């Protein structure tokens, strides 16, 4: 799976979860750029990503990723 | 997962979204208000619970207490909890919070006493709320992974495992007193497995009781309890036969060819039948609705050695080629229970969908392909939720059976005459008897619908009519048929006016309508006229708000209207003009 594939799938998850079809993910995207991305929906997003990619994040990853770029890196690490 | 659908985050998020949308009661559903009080985070759970309550047919209004303030809210009479006006509180406890208390215990003695000490605290909070009139539902604790002693943990409250088990047991015992009900989170955690159910990351990050994807099941389980409190109880299973109670198709395979007992699949059908019989013992009504020839279907019940469910376990047995929705409506009407209390169990997706479309109020669980998954699915639906268990529950099925047998026999027979003949009705007709005078008077007092003049004769008046046998005729009728005894079902008091036999009062129990009893009785009255040399029968109908049913009573026998009296319509029919209508009732030998 290429990084582009990961971004495409992530973007679909984000658009659906945060109910905004205009969301375009870049490595720099953070919670500040997405209106409905708050601490509550963050957990929903992370477990949704886990389910979609068939992976499990560590506690540090669940709580500590700074932006979408880091999220994609974490996914890449786990799907090998 | 053998049968039920595995929980997913996708399904969870769909419910969160639905719950979010439930702001205005646009569907006009009955409102159900619940306050949530928890020692863990509940924001997402509230949305999921809203969606679950909507599935149960309610518009949810949920009041969420501030996280962790349960005790303050409960003991403060002016708190938001009591101001909210909710009738019900869900008090949810996280095992992880209990775990913290367990670890904080300074020594073995305190640890040993923790289940009881924690229970006392919980009961204090619940008691305070119950005292203020709130209905309380308390969660129990999910079972932990931590045993610390291995298998020995089961034996000691010094292990978290043993401690939680004890607390849950004590809580259940306390709930038997009726002060509150339990939402069995322990069961759910067990169903999915503790490693999956609890997500330690989410607890540490946001104090989530369990992984999000299990919230729908948790919410639905609670919603069922709330719905049952509102009277939405399911009472009756409507069972298909082929590939539901046994494998294969009886019409094609024959009694020797169906799969029931013997091999692995056959044993699974036997187990399912055992389970259904246990449900019957706990008060569930079992009925059958099958597309089959009735005799073919019954043959399995009568002659298959592994068939555990017997004919007499089935309250209503319907096997024919009508569509199932129509048959299910018939079953509900025979049992006189609402369609919403029926659960339809059928392996065929076609039949399930037909019933869902035609009768949306009937519960129709989605059965898996394999019989070994049937029980898991039925359990996962929450439809078996009960409020309690009493001796009456164990007898309920039997109670419904006798009456249902009569009615279902009606459907078996092509026409009403065949049905009535099959009942083998016998009427015992006598003048009012001293021993029965109380019951006769009671019939006059209580009959409202099948009551021609509503004279409310009391025991003394009844006796006076009976004793004046020169001028009066009294008749009491007792009916029984091949299914049982109905007891005293009709009473008639007559005197004579100007050479006519005058019906002063005639009442009949509505339970025996449409069986020809009234025709039989009328013939008896004319017999009396002949014997006594009277001109005929004179009847009167006095209308009340409840007896419209018998407005045309005399007309149907060919009576002619005469000059009305002050009270009502008067009808006359001379003896020679009376034509007895045929009935299927015979007199007793006495």
XYZ file of C-alpha atoms in Angstrom:
670
model
C 0.000 0.000 0.000
C 1.530 3.320 -1.101
C 1.355 6.465 1.047
C -1.127 7.818 -1.543
C -3.390 4.823 -0.965
C -3.230 5.448 2.762
C -4.105 9.134 2.311
C -7.013 8.250 0.050
C -8.466 5.829 2.529
C -7.830 8.138 5.502
C -9.473 11.023 3.691
C -12.567 8.922 3.132
C -12.687 8.030 6.840
C -12.190 11.676 7.859
C -14.838 12.994 5.486
C -17.381 10.491 6.713
C -16.570 10.785 10.397
C -16.294 14.564 10.527
C -19.147 14.978 8.038
C -17.296 17.306 5.690
C -16.706 16.343 2.060
C -14.330 19.262 1.615
C -11.664 17.771 3.880
C -8.343 17.324 2.029
C -5.662 15.681 4.117
C -2.051 16.714 3.936
C 0.838 15.652 6.200
C 0.410 18.958 8.009
C -3.306 18.612 8.745
C -4.027 18.793 12.493
C -7.147 18.855 14.630
C -7.103 22.630 14.327
C -7.833 22.405 10.579
C -10.817 20.083 10.912
C -13.849 21.542 12.572
C -15.286 18.442 14.256
C -11.982 16.845 15.195
C -11.958 17.178 18.979
C -10.687 14.975 21.781
C -13.890 12.949 21.768
C -14.065 12.295 18.053
C -10.318 11.750 17.979
C -10.777 8.383 19.700
C -13.555 7.458 17.275
C -11.251 8.355 14.397
C -8.330 6.325 15.716
C -10.352 3.149 16.310
C -11.998 3.578 12.916
C -8.568 3.770 11.306
C -7.504 0.679 13.233
C -10.519 -1.215 12.008
C -10.083 -0.078 8.436
C -6.394 -0.983 8.214
C -6.578 -3.999 10.514
C -3.947 -2.619 12.898
C -3.689 -1.628 16.542
C -2.018 1.579 17.682
C -0.040 1.884 20.893
C -1.351 4.069 23.697
C 1.251 6.695 22.789
C 0.062 6.712 19.203
C -3.580 6.964 20.219
C -2.859 10.016 22.317
C 0.311 11.596 20.981
C 0.362 11.897 17.185
C 0.853 15.538 16.227
C -0.550 15.580 12.682
C -1.844 13.446 9.813
C 1.702 12.944 8.531
C 2.640 11.181 11.767
C -0.590 9.183 11.641
C 0.269 7.943 8.151
C 3.775 7.023 9.300
C 2.335 5.045 12.200
C 0.001 3.216 9.831
C 2.875 2.471 7.460
C 4.959 1.052 10.295
C 2.159 -1.269 11.336
C 1.016 -2.554 7.975
C 4.690 -3.117 7.091
C -19.136 -15.226 17.144
C -21.281 -18.172 16.179
C -24.432 -16.365 15.264
C -24.736 -12.698 16.098
C -23.055 -10.065 13.983
C -19.632 -9.037 15.240
C -19.601 -5.480 16.602
C -17.788 -2.945 14.427
C -16.748 0.648 14.813
C -18.630 1.392 11.619
C -21.878 0.236 13.204
C -21.006 2.117 16.388
C -20.396 5.367 14.508
C -23.647 4.970 12.611
C -25.461 4.826 15.937
C -23.577 7.852 17.290
C -24.659 9.793 14.196
C -28.261 8.660 14.567
C -28.251 9.579 18.231
C -26.905 13.001 17.321
C -29.794 13.587 14.977
C -32.439 12.868 17.594
C -33.124 16.416 18.658
C -36.803 16.846 17.853
C -39.508 14.268 18.314
C -40.725 14.559 14.736
C -42.168 11.038 14.721
C -44.346 11.754 17.734
C -42.937 8.761 19.616
C -43.600 8.291 23.328
C -40.892 10.126 25.258
C -38.580 8.160 27.514
C -36.452 10.190 29.911
C -33.377 8.692 31.490
C -30.672 10.235 33.622
C -27.218 8.757 33.240
C -24.964 8.751 36.240
C -21.555 7.174 35.877
C -18.048 7.038 37.279
C -16.630 6.981 33.742
C -16.992 8.950 30.515
C -20.402 8.618 28.867
C -20.613 11.282 26.124
C -20.557 8.837 23.217
C -22.611 6.272 25.110
C -25.424 8.800 25.450
C -25.723 9.184 21.669
C -25.668 5.432 21.172
C -28.287 4.951 23.876
C -30.502 7.528 22.186
C -30.348 5.564 18.954
C -31.027 2.315 20.834
C -34.086 3.799 22.534
C -35.375 5.001 19.186
C -35.066 1.435 17.911
C -37.316 0.434 20.814
C -39.915 2.935 19.680
C -39.191 5.791 22.079
C -38.048 9.353 21.669
C -35.111 9.569 24.064
C -34.454 12.462 26.404
C -31.246 11.824 28.286
C -29.838 13.822 31.161
C -26.149 13.295 31.680
C -24.705 13.893 35.113
C -21.275 15.410 35.417
C -18.612 12.773 35.291
C -17.910 11.297 38.675
C -20.427 13.214 40.763
C -22.856 10.376 41.316
C -22.819 10.418 45.090
C -23.254 14.201 45.331
C -26.098 14.191 42.879
C -27.896 11.360 44.620
C -27.673 12.777 48.129
C -28.368 16.387 47.225
C -32.128 16.779 46.986
C -31.673 19.950 44.931
C -29.328 18.422 42.383
C -29.823 18.488 38.633
C -30.681 14.813 38.825
C -33.930 15.441 40.643
C -34.599 18.697 38.834
C -34.396 16.916 35.487
C -37.672 15.118 36.074
C -36.402 11.819 34.726
C -38.232 8.855 36.136
C -35.329 6.517 35.614
C -31.620 6.633 36.381
C -28.936 4.469 34.883
C -26.107 4.154 37.371
C -23.062 2.864 35.531
C -19.940 1.629 37.271
C -16.581 0.935 35.673
C -14.593 -2.094 36.762
C -11.498 0.091 36.311
C -12.708 2.385 39.107
C -13.285 -0.593 41.352
C -9.831 -1.814 40.416
C -8.322 1.443 41.658
C -10.056 0.978 45.006
C -8.804 -2.582 45.135
C -5.205 -1.483 44.633
C -5.520 1.359 47.130
C -6.539 -1.020 49.907
C -3.836 -0.649 52.548
C -3.948 -4.230 53.789
C -5.449 -7.666 53.262
C -8.319 -7.056 55.665
C -9.538 -3.952 53.846
C -9.123 -5.745 50.548
C -11.099 -8.706 51.799
C -13.922 -6.412 52.866
C -13.951 -4.367 49.658
C -16.852 -6.106 47.861
C -19.155 -5.548 50.841
C -17.857 -2.028 51.525
C -18.288 -1.002 47.893
C -21.736 -2.589 47.777
C -22.767 -0.609 50.864
C -21.692 2.621 49.166
C -23.514 1.725 45.974
C -26.671 0.702 47.798
C -26.522 3.968 49.727
C -26.543 5.953 46.485
C -29.182 3.748 44.864
C -31.308 3.888 48.008
C -31.203 7.682 48.087
C -32.425 7.824 44.506
C -35.050 5.124 44.978
C -36.352 6.939 48.030
C -37.026 9.988 45.876
C -39.112 7.837 43.575
C -36.586 7.210 40.823
C -36.420 3.837 39.137
C -32.801 2.789 39.256
C -30.931 0.503 36.918
C -27.374 -0.194 38.067
C -24.656 -1.783 36.017
C -22.563 -4.527 37.453
C -18.838 -4.713 36.760
C -17.137 -6.110 33.696
C -14.894 -8.990 34.665
C -11.200 -8.074 34.765
C -8.244 -9.888 33.252
C -6.210 -9.566 36.450
C -6.215 -12.733 38.518
C -2.822 -12.513 40.267
C -3.261 -16.000 41.731
C -3.943 -17.904 38.528
C -6.745 -20.381 39.030
C -6.717 -19.866 42.778
C -8.058 -16.349 42.189
C -11.530 -17.792 41.998
C -11.268 -18.709 45.660
C -10.025 -15.429 47.108
C -11.134 -11.825 47.298
C -7.435 -10.955 47.504
C -7.471 -11.268 43.714
C -9.172 -8.634 41.584
C -10.952 -11.402 39.706
C -12.339 -12.962 42.883
C -13.207 -9.571 44.324
C -15.205 -8.448 41.278
C -16.997 -11.790 41.074
C -18.041 -11.439 44.699
C -19.215 -7.879 44.262
C -21.314 -8.802 41.225
C -22.863 -11.694 43.086
C -23.726 -9.478 46.056
C -25.163 -6.801 43.791
C -27.422 -9.323 42.041
C -28.571 -10.627 45.388
C -29.381 -7.109 46.592
C -31.341 -6.432 43.401
C -33.647 -9.353 44.174
C -35.171 -7.101 46.833
C -36.710 -5.040 44.037
C -35.143 -1.656 44.872
C -33.279 -1.550 41.558
C -32.517 -3.590 38.467
C -29.146 -4.642 37.090
C -27.740 -4.065 33.631
C -25.516 -7.097 33.314
C -22.316 -5.660 31.839
C -20.471 -8.725 33.102
C -22.480 -10.862 30.699
C -21.685 -8.630 27.750
C -17.986 -8.565 28.561
C -18.032 -12.336 28.764
C -19.918 -12.641 25.513
C -17.276 -10.716 23.629
C -14.282 -11.668 25.720
C -12.533 -9.424 28.231
C -9.465 -8.846 26.060
C -11.619 -7.401 23.302
C -14.269 -5.761 25.469
C -12.018 -3.567 27.573
C -9.572 -1.295 25.852
C -7.002 -0.191 28.397
C -5.746 2.538 26.027
C -9.154 4.113 25.834
C -9.622 3.875 29.588
C -6.315 5.647 30.182
C -6.936 8.214 27.439
C -10.565 9.085 28.047
C -12.010 6.846 30.780
C -14.026 4.716 28.406
C -15.715 1.762 30.080
C -15.117 -0.487 27.077
C -14.034 -0.345 23.461
C -16.402 1.857 21.491
C -17.601 -0.850 19.163
C -19.318 -2.598 22.091
C -21.329 0.465 23.104
C -24.234 -0.438 20.774
C -24.679 -3.810 22.492
C -24.355 -2.197 25.903
C -26.905 0.467 24.990
C -29.327 -1.991 23.434
C -29.186 -4.213 26.486
C -30.039 -1.223 28.664
C -32.697 -0.036 26.226
C -34.379 -3.446 26.428
C -34.545 -3.186 30.208
C -36.031 0.296 29.911
C -38.514 -0.858 27.275
C -39.612 -3.796 29.405
C -40.198 -1.360 32.257
C -42.579 0.404 29.871
C -44.400 -2.855 29.246
C -42.790 -3.810 25.954
C -42.315 -7.461 26.822
C -42.122 -10.215 24.269
C -44.130 -13.246 25.309
C -44.446 -15.653 22.476
C -42.187 -17.428 19.991
C -43.622 -18.211 16.582
C -41.539 -21.097 15.281
C -41.041 -22.339 11.774
C -40.464 -26.120 11.454
C -38.347 -27.166 8.449
C -34.703 -26.144 8.984
C -35.679 -24.401 12.194
C -36.736 -27.157 14.619
C -35.163 -29.891 12.488
C -32.918 -30.050 9.428
C -34.441 -30.752 6.050
C -37.977 -30.535 4.699
C -40.482 -32.951 6.180
C -42.684 -32.882 3.070
C -39.775 -34.069 0.913
C -37.596 -36.037 3.315
C -40.207 -37.748 5.485
C -39.980 -38.524 9.183
C -37.040 -40.873 8.599
C -35.155 -38.425 6.401
C -35.099 -35.207 8.419
C -32.031 -34.213 10.464
C -32.868 -34.416 14.169
C -30.537 -36.124 16.630
C -27.992 -38.648 15.464
C -25.241 -36.616 13.858
C -23.619 -33.301 14.791
C -26.185 -31.134 13.025
C -29.034 -33.281 14.301
C -27.805 -32.912 17.884
C -27.664 -29.138 17.433
C -31.365 -29.151 16.519
C -32.065 -31.262 19.611
C -30.186 -28.722 21.732
C -32.170 -25.868 20.203
C -35.383 -27.681 21.091
C -34.183 -28.195 24.662
C -33.467 -24.486 24.867
C -36.934 -23.630 23.556
C -38.537 -25.943 26.117
C -36.584 -24.177 28.857
C -37.969 -20.889 27.541
C -41.436 -22.377 27.746
C -40.824 -23.300 31.373
C -39.812 -19.760 32.103
C -43.121 -18.455 30.766
C -42.666 -18.096 27.033
C -45.540 -19.241 24.843
C -44.397 -21.552 22.036
C -46.369 -21.571 18.807
C -45.760 -23.085 15.380
C -46.251 -21.442 12.004
C -45.187 -23.656 9.132
C -45.864 -24.027 5.440
C -46.744 -27.695 5.447
C -49.678 -30.031 5.385
C -50.780 -30.187 8.962
C -50.799 -33.971 9.217
C -47.341 -34.195 7.673
C -45.967 -31.693 10.162
C -47.703 -33.240 13.144
C -46.337 -36.639 12.205
C -42.860 -35.503 13.313
C -44.212 -34.421 16.708
C -46.003 -37.726 17.100
C -43.579 -40.265 15.745
C -39.996 -38.946 15.559
C -38.075 -40.463 18.504
C -35.762 -37.424 18.889
C -38.516 -34.811 18.744
C -38.474 -33.175 22.188
C -41.100 -30.491 21.721
C -44.451 -32.220 21.965
C -47.787 -31.168 20.540
C -48.927 -30.218 24.029
C -45.984 -27.816 24.396
C -47.315 -25.786 21.477
C -50.076 -23.330 22.345
C -51.092 -22.705 18.735
C -50.124 -25.012 15.892
C -50.614 -23.559 12.422
C -49.449 -25.580 9.428
C -50.968 -24.595 6.118
C -50.065 -22.822 2.888
C -51.304 -19.355 3.741
C -48.775 -16.537 3.921
C -47.022 -16.403 7.257
C -47.977 -12.853 8.128
C -51.646 -13.815 7.982
C -50.997 -16.865 10.124
C -49.049 -14.799 12.658
C -51.928 -12.355 12.940
C -54.176 -15.321 13.523
C -51.880 -16.658 16.267
C -51.880 -13.282 18.025
C -55.659 -13.088 17.876
C -56.102 -16.621 19.174
C -53.843 -15.905 22.137
C -55.298 -12.438 22.495
C -51.853 -10.828 22.755
C -50.414 -7.897 20.821
C -48.338 -8.449 17.700
C -45.483 -6.555 19.356
C -45.110 -9.354 21.879
C -44.390 -11.963 19.185
C -40.942 -13.129 18.049
C -40.830 -14.892 14.699
C -38.136 -17.563 14.266
C -37.660 -18.769 10.700
C -34.576 -19.863 8.753
C -35.993 -18.523 5.489
C -34.976 -14.973 4.590
C -37.986 -14.776 2.294
C -40.441 -15.511 5.106
C -38.638 -13.182 7.520
C -38.800 -10.312 5.065
C -42.423 -10.939 4.228
C -43.321 -10.812 7.910
C -41.132 -7.746 8.543
C -42.863 -5.896 5.729
C -46.392 -6.943 6.535
C -46.096 -6.814 10.335
C -43.345 -4.400 11.375
C -44.329 -4.698 15.047
C -43.371 -8.376 15.156
C -39.752 -8.995 16.178
C -37.897 -10.930 13.515
C -34.295 -11.837 14.434
C -31.944 -12.465 11.530
C -31.102 -16.158 11.887
C -27.724 -17.450 10.711
C -27.458 -20.252 8.187
C -26.220 -22.765 10.745
C -28.486 -24.071 13.503
C -25.627 -23.918 16.026
C -25.886 -20.126 15.852
C -29.643 -19.868 16.534
C -29.370 -19.612 20.318
C -26.603 -17.007 20.212
C -28.688 -14.826 17.917
C -31.795 -15.126 20.040
C -29.759 -14.226 23.112
C -28.087 -11.280 21.417
C -31.405 -9.670 20.491
C -32.322 -8.959 24.099
C -35.873 -10.021 23.293
C -35.913 -12.479 26.173
C -35.620 -9.656 28.717
C -37.888 -10.375 31.680
C -38.930 -8.411 34.735
C -38.881 -11.375 37.042
C -39.936 -14.942 37.452
C -42.843 -16.406 39.397
C -44.733 -19.661 39.599
C -47.394 -18.110 37.400
C -44.848 -17.768 34.590
C -44.187 -21.484 34.634
C -47.900 -22.153 34.177
C -48.617 -19.450 31.619
C -48.027 -21.591 28.592
C -50.473 -24.199 29.849
C -53.064 -21.513 30.563
C -53.017 -20.223 27.008
C -53.137 -23.664 25.515
C -56.703 -24.719 26.243
C -58.271 -21.604 24.812
C -55.859 -21.558 21.875
C -56.663 -25.170 21.036
C -60.297 -24.289 20.476
C -59.467 -21.389 18.245
C -56.772 -23.141 16.274
C -59.140 -26.010 15.629
C -61.355 -23.459 13.931
C -58.620 -22.761 11.379
C -57.989 -26.438 10.730
C -61.562 -27.027 9.672
C -62.602 -25.805 6.280
C -65.935 -24.485 7.505
C -67.473 -23.409 10.742
C -69.908 -26.335 10.900
C -67.089 -28.885 10.818
C -65.357 -26.959 13.537
C -68.411 -26.735 15.776
C -69.112 -30.411 15.267
C -65.536 -31.261 16.240
C -65.949 -29.461 19.555
C -68.444 -32.097 20.743
C -70.327 -29.530 22.790
C -72.630 -30.693 25.541
C -75.032 -28.399 27.370
C -76.451 -29.216 30.749
C -79.716 -27.342 31.134
C -81.582 -27.153 34.424
C -83.790 -24.790 36.401
C -81.779 -22.539 38.709
C -80.152 -24.819 41.275
C -79.723 -23.854 44.905
C -76.075 -24.799 44.778
C -75.544 -22.546 41.756
C -77.705 -19.596 42.801
C -74.685 -17.482 43.675
C -73.113 -18.021 40.273
C -76.448 -17.413 38.490
C -76.871 -14.088 40.265
C -73.273 -13.242 39.469
C -73.937 -13.850 35.765
C -76.861 -11.417 35.924
C -74.727 -8.873 37.764
C -71.642 -9.074 35.618
C -72.827 -9.705 32.067
C -72.916 -6.428 30.187
C -72.753 -7.245 26.527
C -74.877 -10.329 26.047
C -77.631 -9.039 28.296
C -81.103 -8.373 26.854
C -82.679 -6.297 29.619
C -79.936 -5.718 32.216
C -82.244 -6.404 35.144
C -79.438 -7.363 37.536
C -81.507 -9.996 39.342
C -80.042 -10.849 42.711
C -79.973 -14.216 44.429
C -83.290 -13.675 46.218
C -85.074 -12.698 42.999
C -83.566 -15.646 41.173
C -84.854 -17.995 43.830
C -88.333 -16.395 43.665
C -88.516 -16.991 39.896
C -87.415 -20.571 40.309
C -89.931 -21.299 43.092
C -92.919 -19.914 41.164
C -92.955 -22.834 38.774
C -96.581 -22.351 37.795
C -95.894 -19.032 36.084
C -92.174 -18.913 35.640
C -89.426 -20.746 33.840
C -85.778 -20.553 34.814
C -82.888 -22.053 32.925
C -79.220 -22.260 33.782
C -76.865 -23.647 31.171
C -73.494 -25.261 31.657
C -71.315 -25.926 28.606
C -68.377 -28.205 28.055
C -66.579 -29.379 24.953
C -63.764 -31.737 24.070
C -61.209 -29.273 25.447
C -62.728 -28.592 28.813
C -65.520 -27.217 30.933
C -66.673 -23.619 30.515
C -68.818 -23.770 33.622
C -72.140 -21.934 33.934
C -72.442 -19.755 30.840
C -76.057 -18.633 30.594
C -79.046 -17.863 32.768
C -82.623 -17.140 31.705
C -85.578 -16.032 33.830
C -89.067 -15.983 32.310
C -92.599 -15.342 33.525
C -95.880 -15.419 31.631
C -97.833 -12.446 30.274
C -101.219 -12.889 28.582
C -100.419 -16.420 27.530
C -96.913 -15.627 26.276
C -93.678 -16.880 27.770
C -92.021 -13.565 28.638
C -88.227 -13.364 28.874
C -87.557 -11.211 31.933
C -83.834 -11.615 31.604
C -81.413 -13.501 29.395
C -77.659 -13.281 29.759
C -74.828 -15.274 28.286
C -71.088 -15.273 28.734
C -69.311 -13.764 25.738
C -66.724 -16.515 25.906
C -69.139 -18.898 24.231
C -70.390 -16.676 21.420
C -70.778 -18.083 17.924
C -71.046 -21.656 19.040
C -74.803 -21.984 18.520
C -75.571 -21.910 22.233
C -78.146 -19.135 21.878
C -80.029 -21.088 19.192
C -80.016 -24.134 21.391
C -81.423 -22.118 24.296
C -84.107 -20.496 22.152
C -85.307 -23.910 21.020
C -85.588 -24.900 24.668
C -87.760 -21.854 25.404
C -90.180 -22.820 22.640
C -90.243 -26.373 23.982
C -91.433 -24.903 27.270
C -94.152 -22.968 25.446
C -95.448 -26.160 23.841
C -95.361 -28.033 27.111
C -97.138 -25.236 28.998
C -99.607 -24.494 26.191
C -98.373 -20.926 25.738
C -98.750 -18.872 22.553
C -95.076 -18.251 22.035
C -92.154 -16.234 23.295
C -92.244 -12.538 24.109
C -88.874 -10.807 24.307
C -87.686 -7.338 25.020
C -84.461 -5.548 24.242
C -83.486 -2.632 26.467
C -80.499 -0.777 25.082
C -77.567 0.141 27.316
C -74.198 1.572 26.339
C -72.742 -1.925 26.291
C -75.280 -4.361 24.889
C -75.505 -3.340 21.222
C -74.271 -6.838 20.459
C -77.731 -8.296 21.146
C -79.789 -5.577 19.508
C -80.783 -7.965 16.710
C -81.080 -10.987 18.979
C -84.819 -11.632 18.588
C -84.906 -10.577 14.972
C -82.444 -13.304 13.986
C -84.862 -15.964 15.197
C -87.749 -14.552 13.164
C -89.454 -12.550 15.944
C -91.752 -9.746 14.794
C -91.615 -6.320 16.383
C -94.639 -5.525 18.571
C -95.657 -2.250 20.176
C -92.576 -1.025 22.047
C -92.797 -0.781 25.806
C -91.621 2.244 27.766
C -88.244 0.625 28.280
C -87.444 -0.768 24.864
C -88.306 -2.865 21.815
C -90.764 -5.721 22.219
C -90.638 -8.814 20.023
C -93.110 -11.681 19.575
C -92.936 -15.073 17.918
C -95.737 -17.669 18.045
C -94.762 -21.278 18.646
C -95.917 -22.490 15.227
C -93.745 -19.937 13.403
C -90.508 -20.814 15.199
C -88.002 -22.676 13.042
C -85.239 -24.217 15.088
C -81.788 -23.475 13.711
C -79.501 -26.528 13.639
C -76.792 -26.645 16.284
C -73.995 -29.035 17.108
C -74.866 -29.194 20.748
C -76.218 -32.214 22.521
C -77.979 -32.325 25.874
C -76.489 -34.146 28.826
C -77.936 -37.487 29.794
C -79.414 -36.082 33.011
